[in-house]
CSV table of C-alpha atoms in Angstrom, one decimal:
chain,number,residue,atom,x,y,z
A,1,UNK,CA,134.5,140.1,116.4
A,2,UNK,CA,131.7,141.0,118.9
A,3,UNK,CA,130.7,138.4,121.5
A,4,UNK,CA,127.2,139.2,122.6
A,5,UNK,CA,127.1,136.6,125.4
A,6,UNK,CA,129.1,134.1,127.4
A,7,UNK,CA,126.6,131.6,128.8
A,8,UNK,CA,126.7,128.5,131.1
A,9,UNK,CA,126.5,125.2,129.3
A,10,UNK,CA,123.1,124.2,130.6
A,11,UNK,CA,121.1,121.2,129.3
A,12,UNK,CA,119.2,123.4,126.8
A,13,UNK,CA,122.5,124.5,125.3
A,14,UNK,CA,123.9,120.9,124.7
A,15,UNK,CA,123.2,121.1,121.0
A,16,UNK,CA,125.2,124.3,120.8
A,17,UNK,CA,128.1,122.6,122.6
A,18,UNK,CA,128.0,119.7,120.1
A,19,UNK,CA,127.9,122.1,117.2
A,20,UNK,CA,130.9,124.1,118.6
A,21,UNK,CA,133.1,121.0,119.2
A,22,UNK,CA,132.1,119.5,115.9
A,23,UNK,CA,132.5,115.8,114.8
A,24,UNK,CA,136.0,115.5,116.3
A,25,UNK,CA,135.0,116.8,119.8
A,26,UNK,CA,137.8,119.3,120.1
A,27,UNK,CA,141.5,118.4,120.7
A,28,UNK,CA,141.3,115.0,119.0
A,29,UNK,CA,138.0,113.5,120.4
A,30,UNK,CA,138.7,114.7,123.9
A,31,UNK,CA,135.3,116.5,124.4
A,32,UNK,CA,137.0,118.3,127.3
A,33,UNK,CA,136.6,115.4,129.8
A,34,UNK,CA,140.3,114.7,130.3
A,35,UNK,CA,140.2,116.2,133.8
A,36,UNK,CA,136.8,114.7,134.6
A,37,UNK,CA,137.7,111.1,134.1
A,38,UNK,CA,140.0,108.8,136.0
A,39,UNK,CA,143.3,108.1,134.2
A,40,UNK,CA,142.4,104.5,133.5
A,41,UNK,CA,139.0,105.5,132.1
A,42,UNK,CA,140.5,108.1,129.8
A,43,UNK,CA,143.4,105.8,128.8
A,44,UNK,CA,140.8,103.1,127.9
A,45,UNK,CA,139.1,105.6,125.6
A,46,UNK,CA,142.4,106.4,124.0
A,47,UNK,CA,143.0,102.8,123.1
A,48,UNK,CA,139.7,102.7,121.1
A,49,UNK,CA,139.4,103.9,117.6
A,50,UNK,CA,139.0,107.7,117.2
A,51,UNK,CA,135.3,107.4,116.6
A,52,UNK,CA,134.8,105.1,119.7
A,53,UNK,CA,137.0,107.4,121.8
A,54,UNK,CA,134.9,110.4,120.7
A,55,UNK,CA,131.7,108.6,121.5
A,56,UNK,CA,132.8,107.6,125.0
A,57,UNK,CA,134.1,111.1,125.8
A,58,UNK,CA,131.1,112.8,124.2
A,59,UNK,CA,128.7,110.7,126.3
A,60,UNK,CA,130.6,111.6,129.5
A,61,UNK,CA,130.3,115.3,128.8
A,62,UNK,CA,126.6,114.9,127.7
A,63,UNK,CA,125.9,113.0,131.0
A,64,UNK,CA,127.4,115.8,133.1
A,65,UNK,CA,125.6,118.5,131.1
A,66,UNK,CA,122.2,116.9,130.9
A,67,UNK,CA,122.5,115.9,134.6
A,68,UNK,CA,122.4,119.5,135.6
A,69,UNK,CA,126.1,120.2,136.3
A,70,UNK,CA,127.4,123.1,134.4
A,71,UNK,CA,130.8,121.9,132.9
A,72,UNK,CA,131.8,125.3,131.5
A,73,UNK,CA,130.8,128.3,129.5
A,74,UNK,CA,130.0,128.9,125.8
A,75,UNK,CA,130.8,132.1,124.0
A,76,UNK,CA,128.3,133.2,121.3
A,77,UNK,CA,128.6,135.6,118.4
A,78,UNK,CA,125.0,136.3,117.6
A,79,UNK,CA,123.4,132.9,117.8
A,80,UNK,CA,126.6,131.1,116.8
A,81,UNK,CA,128.6,129.3,119.5
A,82,UNK,CA,132.2,130.3,119.0
A,83,UNK,CA,134.3,129.5,122.1
A,84,UNK,CA,134.5,127.4,125.3
A,85,UNK,CA,136.0,127.4,128.7
A,86,UNK,CA,135.8,124.6,131.2
A,87,UNK,CA,135.3,125.9,134.7
A,88,UNK,CA,133.7,124.2,137.7
A,89,UNK,CA,134.2,123.4,141.4
A,90,UNK,CA,137.6,121.7,141.8
A,91,UNK,CA,136.1,118.5,143.1
A,92,UNK,CA,134.3,118.0,139.8
A,93,UNK,CA,137.7,117.3,138.2
A,94,UNK,CA,138.8,113.9,139.5
A,95,UNK,CA,142.0,114.0,137.6
A,96,UNK,CA,143.3,117.0,139.6
A,97,UNK,CA,143.0,115.2,142.9
A,98,UNK,CA,145.0,112.2,141.6
A,99,UNK,CA,147.6,114.1,139.6
A,100,UNK,CA,151.2,114.1,140.9
A,101,UNK,CA,151.9,117.4,139.2
A,102,UNK,CA,148.6,119.3,139.9
A,103,UNK,CA,147.0,117.7,143.0
A,104,UNK,CA,145.9,120.3,145.6
A,105,UNK,CA,148.4,121.1,148.3
A,106,UNK,CA,145.3,121.6,150.6
A,107,UNK,CA,142.6,119.2,149.4
A,108,UNK,CA,140.2,120.4,152.2
A,109,UNK,CA,140.4,124.0,151.2
A,110,UNK,CA,136.8,125.1,150.6
A,111,UNK,CA,135.1,126.7,147.6
A,112,UNK,CA,138.0,126.4,145.2
A,113,UNK,CA,137.0,126.4,141.5
A,114,UNK,CA,139.2,125.2,138.7
A,115,UNK,CA,139.6,126.4,135.1
A,116,UNK,CA,141.1,123.5,133.1
A,117,UNK,CA,140.6,124.2,129.4
A,118,UNK,CA,139.9,126.7,126.7
A,119,UNK,CA,138.8,125.7,123.2
A,120,UNK,CA,138.3,127.9,120.2
A,121,UNK,CA,137.8,126.9,116.5
A,122,UNK,CA,140.9,127.7,114.5
A,123,UNK,CA,139.4,130.7,112.8
A,124,UNK,CA,138.5,132.2,116.2
A,125,UNK,CA,142.0,132.1,117.7
A,126,UNK,CA,144.4,134.9,118.4
A,127,UNK,CA,141.6,137.5,118.5
A,128,UNK,CA,141.3,138.1,122.3
A,129,UNK,CA,138.5,135.7,122.8
A,130,UNK,CA,140.4,133.6,125.4
A,131,UNK,CA,140.7,136.7,127.6
A,132,UNK,CA,136.9,137.3,127.3
A,133,UNK,CA,136.2,133.7,128.2
A,134,UNK,CA,138.6,134.0,131.2
A,135,UNK,CA,136.7,137.1,132.4
A,136,UNK,CA,133.4,135.2,132.0
A,137,UNK,CA,134.8,132.3,134.0
A,138,UNK,CA,135.9,134.6,136.9
A,139,UNK,CA,132.4,136.1,137.1
A,140,UNK,CA,130.7,132.7,136.8
A,141,UNK,CA,132.8,131.1,139.6
A,142,UNK,CA,132.3,134.2,141.9
A,143,UNK,CA,128.5,134.2,141.3
A,144,UNK,CA,128.2,130.5,142.1
A,145,UNK,CA,130.0,130.6,145.4
A,146,UNK,CA,133.7,130.2,144.4
A,147,UNK,CA,136.1,131.7,146.9
A,148,UNK,CA,139.2,131.0,144.8
A,149,UNK,CA,139.7,130.3,141.1
A,150,UNK,CA,142.6,128.1,140.3
A,151,UNK,CA,144.1,127.4,136.9
A,152,UNK,CA,147.1,125.4,135.4
A,153,UNK,CA,148.6,127.5,132.7
A,154,UNK,CA,151.6,126.9,130.5
A,155,UNK,CA,154.6,129.3,130.7
A,156,UNK,CA,155.5,130.2,127.1
A,157,UNK,CA,158.1,132.8,128.4
A,158,UNK,CA,156.2,135.4,126.3
A,159,UNK,CA,156.5,133.5,123.1
A,160,UNK,CA,153.9,131.6,121.1
A,161,UNK,CA,153.1,127.9,121.2
A,162,UNK,CA,150.7,125.7,119.3
A,163,UNK,CA,147.1,125.9,120.5
A,164,UNK,CA,147.0,122.3,121.5
A,165,UNK,CA,149.8,122.9,123.9
A,166,UNK,CA,148.3,125.9,125.6
A,167,UNK,CA,144.7,124.7,126.0
A,168,UNK,CA,145.0,125.5,129.7
A,169,UNK,CA,145.9,129.1,128.9
A,170,UNK,CA,149.2,130.9,129.4
A,171,UNK,CA,150.9,132.3,132.5
A,172,UNK,CA,150.9,135.7,130.8
A,173,UNK,CA,147.2,135.6,130.2
A,174,UNK,CA,146.4,134.8,133.8
A,175,UNK,CA,148.8,137.4,135.2
A,176,UNK,CA,147.2,140.0,133.0
A,177,UNK,CA,143.8,139.1,134.6
A,178,UNK,CA,145.2,139.6,138.1
A,179,UNK,CA,146.0,136.0,139.1
A,180,UNK,CA,149.0,135.2,141.3
A,181,UNK,CA,151.2,132.6,139.5
A,182,UNK,CA,153.4,130.3,141.5
A,183,UNK,CA,154.7,126.8,141.0
A,184,UNK,CA,153.4,123.5,142.4
A,185,UNK,CA,155.7,122.5,145.3
A,186,UNK,CA,156.0,118.9,144.0
A,187,UNK,CA,156.2,119.3,140.3
A,188,UNK,CA,157.1,122.8,139.6
A,189,UNK,CA,154.1,123.2,137.2
A,190,UNK,CA,152.6,126.7,137.1
A,191,UNK,CA,149.6,127.3,139.2
A,192,UNK,CA,147.5,130.5,138.9
A,193,UNK,CA,145.1,131.5,141.7
A,194,UNK,CA,142.7,134.4,142.1
A,195,UNK,CA,140.9,135.3,145.3
A,196,UNK,CA,137.2,135.9,144.4
A,197,UNK,CA,135.9,136.5,147.9
A,198,UNK,CA,137.6,137.6,151.0
A,199,UNK,CA,137.5,135.1,153.9
C-alpha cells in the first residue's frame, strides 16, 4: 500500500472523514469524540439508540472540524481516505483533564499535544499504516507549536490484541518511534511522551 498524503482534517475534508468512518462512525458510533466530551455528555449519548448516539457524536466532531479546529489527520491512498489519527493540543481533550487515570501531572505545562486515537478500516490494518500516521502526527504537532507530544498506549507485552482495545496505540509502537514510556503516578497507566522542541 502506498500512502501519498497524510493531511489535516480541515473543513473542506469533512466529507472525506465521514466517508472514512462510514455509517457507524468508527468504534461503535464513537466518531472519535470520547476524549472531547465530558463523561456525562458521552454517557448520555451511550444511553441513546445506536443511531442517535452516532448522530450526537458525529455532530460534535462536525462542529469541531467545521469550526476551524483540526481534530486530527486523514491518510489517503490516491484520493481514497484510508486512515485516521486524532491529535491536537491537550486542552482540546476535556476528558483527559478530568480522568483519574490519565489527568496531567502538571496541567499548567505549556504546549503539550495529545494523541488519543487511531482508526483504520479493517482491511487496512496490520500493514504499517499506524506507524505512518504516528509519524504524521509527530510532524503535525511540531509544525503547529507543540513542545511535547503525549499519548496513552496499551501495553500488549509484545503480543497482539483486538483493534478496538488498542485504539490508542501500543507501547511498542511508541517506543519504536522514540517516545519515552512511563506510567501514570496515580493509575499506573502507560504514558508515552516525545519532546518535539527543546526548551
